[in-house]
Amino acid sequence: VPRQGLLRIHEAARAVGLTPRAIRFYEQQGLLTPSARSACSYRLFDEDDVQRLRTIKGFRDDAGFSVSEIAGLLADQSATQRDKAIYLASTDVGQRRRIAVEALARLERQLALLDAKRERLTKMRTDIETRADRVRARLAELDAEVRA
Amino acid sequence: VPRQGLLRIHEAARAVGLTPRAIRFYEQQGLLTPSARSACSYRLFDEDDVQRLRTIKGFRDDAGFSVSEIAGLLADQSATQRDKAIYLASTDVGQRRRIAVEALARLERQLALLDAKRERLTKMRTDIETRADRVRARLAELDAEVRA
DNA sequence: AGTACACTGACGTTGCGTCAAGGTAT
DNA sequence: CATACCTTGACGCAACGTCAGTGTAC
């Protein structure tokens, strides 16, 4: 059991449904940086890192974005990771407000992209349903023909 | 202008928003076979081929399935392509009915997969919306703090 | 001292993009 | 004959999977 609630790479991987290899790859591509390394240079992940990995996996599996697209979506979240310290330390309300506004803008961009994806899926579903209806109609005709 | 309403590869490609290279690749992977070749062995695509390409592109772009998954989804559609001739030629109602039933089953499998995809996208959207709401609440707090 | 992790390369696969070299339609 | 297509290879890149060789926690 790792110290201080930090997870090692295969524990983090199991927690979010990724492989250690994928996580290392994402780190190499700049999607995240584990918040600590152990004495023997093991990567150690905290709860925020794990949440970030879940987001990455969601964008990959559910939304089907490429790694470079995800990098774009999380770009200022790297800023966020940096901002977290600033945010917690800052007593300047204006500073905290600015950081929150940026985080909100990023989330809303993500929402817009997900909505676009959903619409395309819905349209595709409708098309296939239409084709299915035509086949059902043809079946009904054939059945009528048999009974006649 | 190509003969008999058949399209050459770059025309078919433009019609569905794919590249000639991608189409040749899909052919190589067994996702479709252009219904004719010209005298000088140009691939020629009819309306059914084009529809099939649209389906493939939809599964790729909208649903994010891999080529081998799409191959599975279209597997008995290769049968369908073969069945088309049988279907049109057949006067046997039982034969026509069997082919239609199989086509319907295939379409319904596709619908089920699309629905699963859509649900995952919806769940992800909900999660992000929740996070956005938390940030909005924090912003409201900060604004209240400023006004106080 | 064994086992189950970890690390950093490095090469293999998938889904094409992109020349390369040569043939053909108009 | 020019040019804009076509053909079949073949190599390049992305997103990892999968060893390989080595070190470390328990």
Short mmCIF file of C-alpha atoms (C1' of nucleotides) in Angstrom, two decimals:
data_model
loop_
_atom_site.label_atom_id
_atom_site.label_comp_id
_atom_site.label_asym_id
_atom_site.label_seq_id
_atom_site.Cartn_x
_atom_site.Cartn_y
_atom_site.Cartn_z
CA VAL A 1 0.00 0.00 0.00
CA PRO A 2 1.60 3.21 -1.20
CA ARG A 3 2.21 6.14 1.07
CA GLN A 4 0.02 9.18 1.54
CA GLY A 5 -2.76 7.98 -0.73
CA LEU A 6 -0.63 8.27 -3.85
CA LEU A 7 -1.06 5.56 -6.46
CA ARG A 8 1.65 3.83 -8.43
CA ILE A 9 1.24 3.55 -12.16
CA HIS A 10 -0.52 0.19 -12.37
CA GLU A 11 -2.87 1.18 -9.54
CA ALA A 12 -3.77 4.42 -11.30
CA ALA A 13 -4.14 2.46 -14.52
CA ARG A 14 -6.54 -0.03 -12.96
CA ALA A 15 -8.49 2.77 -11.30
CA VAL A 16 -9.31 4.41 -14.66
CA GLY A 17 -9.17 1.49 -17.07
CA LEU A 18 -5.99 2.39 -18.90
CA THR A 19 -2.70 0.54 -19.22
CA PRO A 20 0.57 1.72 -17.66
CA ARG A 21 1.98 1.94 -21.17
CA ALA A 22 -0.78 4.28 -22.31
CA ILE A 23 -0.28 6.51 -19.26
CA ARG A 24 3.46 6.77 -19.90
CA PHE A 25 2.68 7.58 -23.52
CA TYR A 26 0.27 10.34 -22.52
CA GLU A 27 2.88 11.78 -20.22
CA GLN A 28 5.41 11.73 -23.04
CA GLN A 29 2.89 13.59 -25.23
CA GLY A 30 2.45 16.22 -22.54
CA LEU A 31 -1.13 15.36 -21.53
CA LEU A 32 -0.23 15.15 -17.88
CA THR A 33 2.66 15.01 -15.43
CA PRO A 34 2.31 12.75 -12.38
CA SER A 35 2.41 15.01 -9.36
CA ALA A 36 5.28 13.14 -7.73
CA ARG A 37 8.04 10.59 -8.12
CA SER A 38 9.13 8.20 -5.39
CA ALA A 39 12.73 7.96 -4.18
CA CYS A 40 13.39 5.27 -6.78
CA SER A 41 11.70 7.42 -9.46
CA TYR A 42 8.37 5.57 -9.54
CA ARG A 43 5.57 7.76 -10.87
CA LEU A 44 3.05 8.63 -8.14
CA PHE A 45 -0.49 9.82 -8.93
CA ASP A 46 -2.81 11.82 -6.69
CA GLU A 47 -6.60 12.11 -6.96
CA ASP A 48 -6.39 15.05 -9.40
CA ASP A 49 -4.05 13.09 -11.66
CA VAL A 50 -6.49 10.19 -11.66
CA GLN A 51 -9.41 12.49 -12.50
CA ARG A 52 -7.35 13.91 -15.34
CA LEU A 53 -6.66 10.41 -16.64
CA ARG A 54 -10.38 9.65 -16.52
CA THR A 55 -11.01 12.75 -18.62
CA ILE A 56 -8.38 11.68 -21.13
CA LYS A 57 -9.84 8.19 -21.37
CA GLY A 58 -13.31 9.65 -21.84
CA PHE A 59 -12.18 11.87 -24.68
CA ARG A 60 -10.40 8.93 -26.25
CA ASP A 61 -12.96 6.13 -25.85
CA ASP A 62 -16.26 7.93 -25.68
CA ALA A 63 -15.62 10.91 -27.92
CA GLY A 64 -12.93 9.36 -30.11
CA PHE A 65 -10.61 12.36 -30.12
CA SER A 66 -6.98 11.94 -31.13
CA VAL A 67 -4.22 12.48 -28.62
CA SER A 68 -3.23 15.78 -30.21
CA GLU A 69 -6.85 16.95 -30.08
CA ILE A 70 -7.02 15.99 -26.42
CA ALA A 71 -3.77 17.83 -25.89
CA GLY A 72 -5.49 20.90 -27.30
CA LEU A 73 -8.53 20.45 -25.09
CA LEU A 74 -6.37 20.07 -22.00
CA ALA A 75 -3.81 22.67 -23.05
CA ASP A 76 -4.78 25.32 -20.55
CA GLN A 77 -5.46 22.56 -18.09
CA SER A 78 -1.72 22.21 -17.92
CA ALA A 79 -2.04 25.82 -16.97
CA THR A 80 -4.72 24.63 -14.55
CA GLN A 81 -2.35 22.18 -12.93
CA ARG A 82 0.08 25.03 -12.48
CA ASP A 83 -2.74 27.37 -11.50
CA LYS A 84 -3.89 25.00 -8.78
CA ALA A 85 -0.98 26.03 -6.61
CA ILE A 86 -1.44 29.67 -7.47
CA TYR A 87 -5.16 29.39 -6.86
CA LEU A 88 -4.80 27.78 -3.46
CA ALA A 89 -2.06 30.17 -2.41
CA SER A 90 -3.62 33.28 -3.77
CA THR A 91 -5.55 35.61 -1.55
CA ASP A 92 -6.17 37.85 -4.55
CA VAL A 93 -9.83 37.41 -5.45
CA GLY A 94 -9.28 38.80 -8.95
CA GLN A 95 -6.64 36.13 -9.57
CA ARG A 96 -8.89 33.35 -8.31
CA ARG A 97 -11.74 34.69 -10.44
CA ARG A 98 -9.65 34.80 -13.60
CA ILE A 99 -8.52 31.20 -13.12
CA ALA A 100 -12.11 30.03 -12.52
CA VAL A 101 -13.35 31.87 -15.63
CA GLU A 102 -10.72 30.16 -17.75
CA ALA A 103 -11.58 26.75 -16.33
CA LEU A 104 -15.25 27.36 -17.11
CA ALA A 105 -14.49 28.42 -20.68
CA ARG A 106 -12.48 25.23 -21.20
CA LEU A 107 -15.28 23.06 -19.87
CA GLU A 108 -17.78 24.78 -22.12
CA ARG A 109 -15.60 24.17 -25.17
CA GLN A 110 -15.52 20.50 -24.23
CA LEU A 111 -19.31 20.45 -23.90
CA ALA A 112 -19.75 21.99 -27.34
CA LEU A 113 -17.53 19.33 -28.93
CA LEU A 114 -19.36 16.52 -27.16
CA ASP A 115 -22.70 17.91 -28.31
CA ALA A 116 -21.47 17.99 -31.91
CA LYS A 117 -20.37 14.36 -31.63
CA ARG A 118 -23.70 13.35 -30.14
CA GLU A 119 -25.61 15.05 -32.93
CA ARG A 120 -23.63 13.19 -35.57
CA LEU A 121 -24.30 9.89 -33.80
CA THR A 122 -27.99 10.74 -33.59
CA LYS A 123 -28.16 11.56 -37.29
CA MET A 124 -26.46 8.30 -38.12
CA ARG A 125 -28.88 6.42 -35.88
CA THR A 126 -31.80 8.05 -37.68
CA ASP A 127 -30.42 7.07 -41.09
CA ILE A 128 -30.03 3.44 -40.08
CA GLU A 129 -33.46 3.41 -38.47
CA THR A 130 -34.90 4.65 -41.77
CA ARG A 131 -33.23 1.83 -43.64
CA ALA A 132 -34.48 -0.65 -41.04
CA ASP A 133 -38.01 0.68 -41.53
CA ARG A 134 -37.76 0.12 -45.26
CA VAL A 135 -36.68 -3.49 -44.69
CA ARG A 136 -39.55 -3.98 -42.22
CA ALA A 137 -41.99 -2.67 -44.83
CA ARG A 138 -40.55 -5.05 -47.41
CA LEU A 139 -40.95 -7.92 -44.96
CA ALA A 140 -44.57 -6.97 -44.37
CA GLU A 141 -45.15 -6.98 -48.14
CA LEU A 142 -43.60 -10.41 -48.46
CA ASP A 143 -45.71 -11.76 -45.63
CA ALA A 144 -48.83 -10.32 -47.24
CA GLU A 145 -47.80 -12.00 -50.49
CA VAL A 146 -47.46 -15.33 -48.74
CA ARG A 147 -50.88 -15.07 -47.14
CA ALA A 148 -52.53 -14.07 -50.43
CA VAL B 1 -18.20 11.99 -67.33
CA PRO B 2 -18.03 8.26 -66.63
CA ARG B 3 -20.25 5.76 -68.36
CA GLN B 4 -23.54 4.34 -67.12
CA GLY B 5 -23.61 6.45 -63.95
CA LEU B 6 -20.63 4.60 -62.47
CA LEU B 7 -18.16 6.72 -60.54
CA ARG B 8 -14.39 6.53 -60.67
CA ILE B 9 -12.51 6.37 -57.41
CA HIS B 10 -11.91 10.07 -56.84
CA GLU B 11 -15.52 10.87 -57.75
CA ALA B 12 -16.80 8.30 -55.28
CA ALA B 13 -14.31 9.63 -52.75
CA ARG B 14 -15.54 13.20 -53.14
CA ALA B 15 -19.16 12.08 -53.00
CA VAL B 16 -18.73 10.57 -49.53
CA GLY B 17 -15.86 12.61 -48.09
CA LEU B 18 -13.17 9.96 -48.14
CA THR B 19 -9.84 9.82 -49.97
CA PRO B 20 -9.05 7.42 -52.82
CA ARG B 21 -6.33 5.96 -50.63
CA ALA B 22 -8.76 5.20 -47.82
CA ILE B 23 -11.17 3.53 -50.23
CA ARG B 24 -8.43 1.31 -51.65
CA PHE B 25 -7.40 0.46 -48.11
CA TYR B 26 -10.97 -0.52 -47.18
CA GLU B 27 -11.15 -2.69 -50.25
CA GLN B 28 -7.90 -4.35 -49.27
CA GLN B 29 -9.33 -5.00 -45.79
CA GLY B 30 -12.40 -6.61 -47.33
CA LEU B 31 -14.94 -3.92 -46.38
CA LEU B 32 -16.19 -3.64 -49.96
CA THR B 33 -15.51 -4.59 -53.54
CA PRO B 34 -16.26 -2.03 -56.26
CA SER B 35 -18.97 -3.51 -58.41
CA ALA B 36 -16.99 -3.12 -61.64
CA ARG B 37 -13.64 -2.42 -63.24
CA SER B 38 -13.20 -0.52 -66.48
CA ALA B 39 -11.34 -1.96 -69.48
CA CYS B 40 -8.11 -0.43 -68.18
CA SER B 41 -8.86 -1.79 -64.66
CA TYR B 42 -10.15 1.45 -63.11
CA ARG B 43 -12.39 0.81 -60.11
CA LEU B 44 -16.01 1.76 -60.84
CA PHE B 45 -18.56 2.42 -58.09
CA ASP B 46 -22.34 2.24 -58.36
CA GLU B 47 -24.90 3.87 -56.03
CA ASP B 48 -24.91 0.90 -53.64
CA ASP B 49 -21.13 1.02 -53.38
CA VAL B 50 -21.33 4.71 -52.54
CA GLN B 51 -23.97 4.09 -49.88
CA ARG B 52 -21.77 1.40 -48.42
CA LEU B 53 -18.84 3.83 -48.31
CA ARG B 54 -21.04 6.35 -46.52
CA THR B 55 -21.90 3.72 -43.93
CA ILE B 56 -18.23 2.91 -43.46
CA LYS B 57 -17.33 6.56 -43.04
CA GLY B 58 -20.16 7.01 -40.55
CA PHE B 59 -18.96 4.11 -38.43
CA ARG B 60 -15.44 5.46 -38.59
CA ASP B 61 -15.98 9.19 -37.99
CA ASP B 62 -19.21 9.33 -36.06
CA ALA B 63 -19.05 6.13 -34.07
CA GLY B 64 -15.27 5.74 -33.95
CA PHE B 65 -15.21 2.04 -34.71
CA SER B 66 -12.00 0.40 -35.89
CA VAL B 67 -11.78 -1.04 -39.38
CA SER B 68 -11.91 -4.60 -38.06
CA GLU B 69 -15.01 -3.76 -36.02
CA ILE B 70 -16.62 -2.27 -39.12
CA ALA B 71 -15.64 -5.39 -41.00
CA GLY B 72 -17.57 -7.36 -38.41
CA LEU B 73 -20.60 -5.08 -38.65
CA LEU B 74 -20.61 -5.36 -42.44
CA ALA B 75 -19.63 -9.03 -42.55
CA ASP B 76 -22.97 -10.38 -43.62
CA GLN B 77 -23.38 -7.31 -45.75
CA SER B 78 -20.77 -8.89 -47.98
CA ALA B 79 -23.32 -11.63 -48.00
CA THR B 80 -25.83 -8.90 -48.75
CA GLN B 81 -23.88 -7.77 -51.77
CA ARG B 82 -23.92 -11.34 -53.01
CA ASP B 83 -27.54 -11.71 -51.89
CA LYS B 84 -28.57 -8.67 -53.91
CA ALA B 85 -28.31 -10.66 -57.12
CA ILE B 86 -30.02 -13.66 -55.57
CA TYR B 87 -32.70 -11.44 -54.12
CA LEU B 88 -33.48 -9.69 -57.38
CA ALA B 89 -33.40 -12.93 -59.34
CA SER B 90 -35.32 -15.00 -56.85
CA THR B 91 -39.00 -15.63 -57.27
CA ASP B 92 -38.96 -17.71 -54.11
CA VAL B 93 -40.70 -15.63 -51.45
CA GLY B 94 -39.16 -17.67 -48.64
CA GLN B 95 -35.69 -16.87 -50.00
CA ARG B 96 -36.45 -13.15 -50.23
CA ARG B 97 -37.89 -13.20 -46.73
CA ARG B 98 -34.84 -14.89 -45.24
CA ILE B 99 -32.52 -12.31 -46.82
CA ALA B 100 -34.65 -9.43 -45.55
CA VAL B 101 -34.75 -10.86 -42.03
CA GLU B 102 -30.97 -11.10 -41.97
CA ALA B 103 -30.58 -7.55 -43.23
CA LEU B 104 -32.92 -6.33 -40.51
CA ALA B 105 -31.02 -8.19 -37.80
CA ARG B 106 -27.78 -6.61 -38.97
CA LEU B 107 -29.29 -3.12 -38.91
CA GLU B 108 -30.62 -3.71 -35.41
CA ARG B 109 -27.19 -4.78 -34.18
CA GLN B 110 -25.81 -1.55 -35.59
CA LEU B 111 -28.51 0.46 -33.84
CA ALA B 112 -27.74 -1.18 -30.49
CA LEU B 113 -24.04 -0.31 -30.82
CA LEU B 114 -24.81 3.29 -31.75
CA ASP B 115 -27.13 3.61 -28.77
CA ALA B 116 -24.42 2.34 -26.45
CA LYS B 117 -22.00 4.90 -27.87
CA ARG B 118 -24.53 7.68 -27.44
CA GLU B 119 -25.16 6.74 -23.84
CA ARG B 120 -21.47 6.90 -23.04
CA LEU B 121 -21.22 10.32 -24.66
CA THR B 122 -24.24 11.49 -22.71
CA LYS B 123 -22.78 10.29 -19.44
CA MET B 124 -19.54 12.07 -20.19
CA ARG B 125 -21.44 15.23 -21.03
CA THR B 126 -23.26 15.02 -17.70
CA ASP B 127 -20.00 14.62 -15.80
CA ILE B 128 -18.46 17.67 -17.44
CA GLU B 129 -21.63 19.67 -16.92
CA THR B 130 -21.44 18.83 -13.21
CA ARG B 131 -17.88 20.07 -13.05
CA ALA B 132 -18.87 23.23 -14.90
CA ASP B 133 -21.65 23.81 -12.37
CA ARG B 134 -19.19 23.57 -9.52
CA VAL B 135 -16.95 26.15 -11.17
CA ARG B 136 -19.97 28.43 -11.73
CA ALA B 137 -20.84 28.14 -8.06
CA ARG B 138 -17.28 29.01 -7.09
CA LEU B 139 -17.43 32.03 -9.38
CA ALA B 140 -20.66 33.16 -7.75
CA GLU B 141 -18.99 32.86 -4.35
CA LEU B 142 -16.03 34.92 -5.47
CA ASP B 143 -18.32 37.60 -6.90
CA ALA B 144 -20.25 37.70 -3.63
CA GLU B 145 -16.94 38.07 -1.78
CA VAL B 146 -16.00 41.01 -3.99
CA ARG B 147 -19.28 42.77 -3.41
CA ALA B 148 -19.12 42.23 0.35
"C1'" DA C 1 16.22 -14.39 -2.00
"C1'" DG C 2 12.10 -14.55 -4.65
"C1'" DT C 3 8.45 -12.10 -6.68
"C1'" DA C 4 6.09 -8.36 -8.30
"C1'" DC C 5 6.45 -4.27 -9.19
"C1'" DA C 6 9.11 0.00 -11.55
"C1'" DC C 7 12.13 2.32 -15.22
"C1'" DT C 8 13.77 3.47 -20.02
"C1'" DG C 9 14.45 2.18 -24.80
"C1'" DA C 10 13.10 -0.18 -29.03
"C1'" DC C 11 10.55 -2.65 -32.35
"C1'" DG C 12 5.62 -4.40 -34.09
"C1'" DT C 13 0.66 -3.20 -35.59
"C1'" DT C 14 -3.27 -0.22 -37.43
"C1'" DG C 15 -5.11 3.28 -40.62
"C1'" DC C 16 -4.19 5.57 -43.51
"C1'" DG C 17 -0.91 9.94 -46.02
"C1'" DT C 18 2.37 10.34 -49.30
"C1'" DC C 19 5.65 9.72 -52.81
"C1'" DA C 20 7.35 6.51 -56.72
"C1'" DA C 21 7.10 4.48 -61.27
"C1'" DG C 22 4.45 3.52 -64.96
"C1'" DG C 23 -0.20 3.05 -67.74
"C1'" DT C 24 -4.48 5.40 -69.77
"C1'" DA C 25 -8.46 8.58 -71.05
"C1'" DT C 26 -9.47 12.95 -73.63
"C1'" DC D 1 1.25 15.48 -76.83
"C1'" DA D 2 -0.22 17.45 -72.35
"C1'" DT D 3 -2.49 16.63 -68.18
"C1'" DA D 4 -5.32 14.55 -65.19
"C1'" DC D 5 -6.69 10.73 -63.99
"C1'" DC D 6 -5.71 5.46 -62.86
"C1'" DT D 7 -2.84 1.28 -61.18
"C1'" DT D 8 0.19 -1.32 -57.70
"C1'" DG D 9 3.94 -1.13 -54.38
"C1'" DA D 10 6.56 0.95 -50.57
"C1'" DC D 11 7.80 3.91 -46.90
"C1'" DG D 12 6.19 7.34 -43.02
"C1'" DC D 13 3.49 8.59 -38.83
"C1'" DA D 14 0.26 7.97 -34.65
"C1'" DA D 15 -1.14 5.35 -30.55
"C1'" DC D 16 -0.17 2.38 -28.31
"C1'" DG D 17 1.17 -3.36 -27.32
"C1'" DT D 18 4.88 -5.95 -26.33
"C1'" DC D 19 9.30 -7.57 -25.36
"C1'" DA D 20 14.23 -6.53 -23.55
"C1'" DG D 21 17.36 -5.40 -20.07
"C1'" DT D 22 17.80 -3.56 -15.68
"C1'" DG D 23 16.77 -1.72 -11.03
"C1'" DT D 24 13.81 -1.71 -6.67
"C1'" DA D 25 10.05 -2.67 -2.92
"C1'" DC D 26 8.65 -6.15 0.41
#
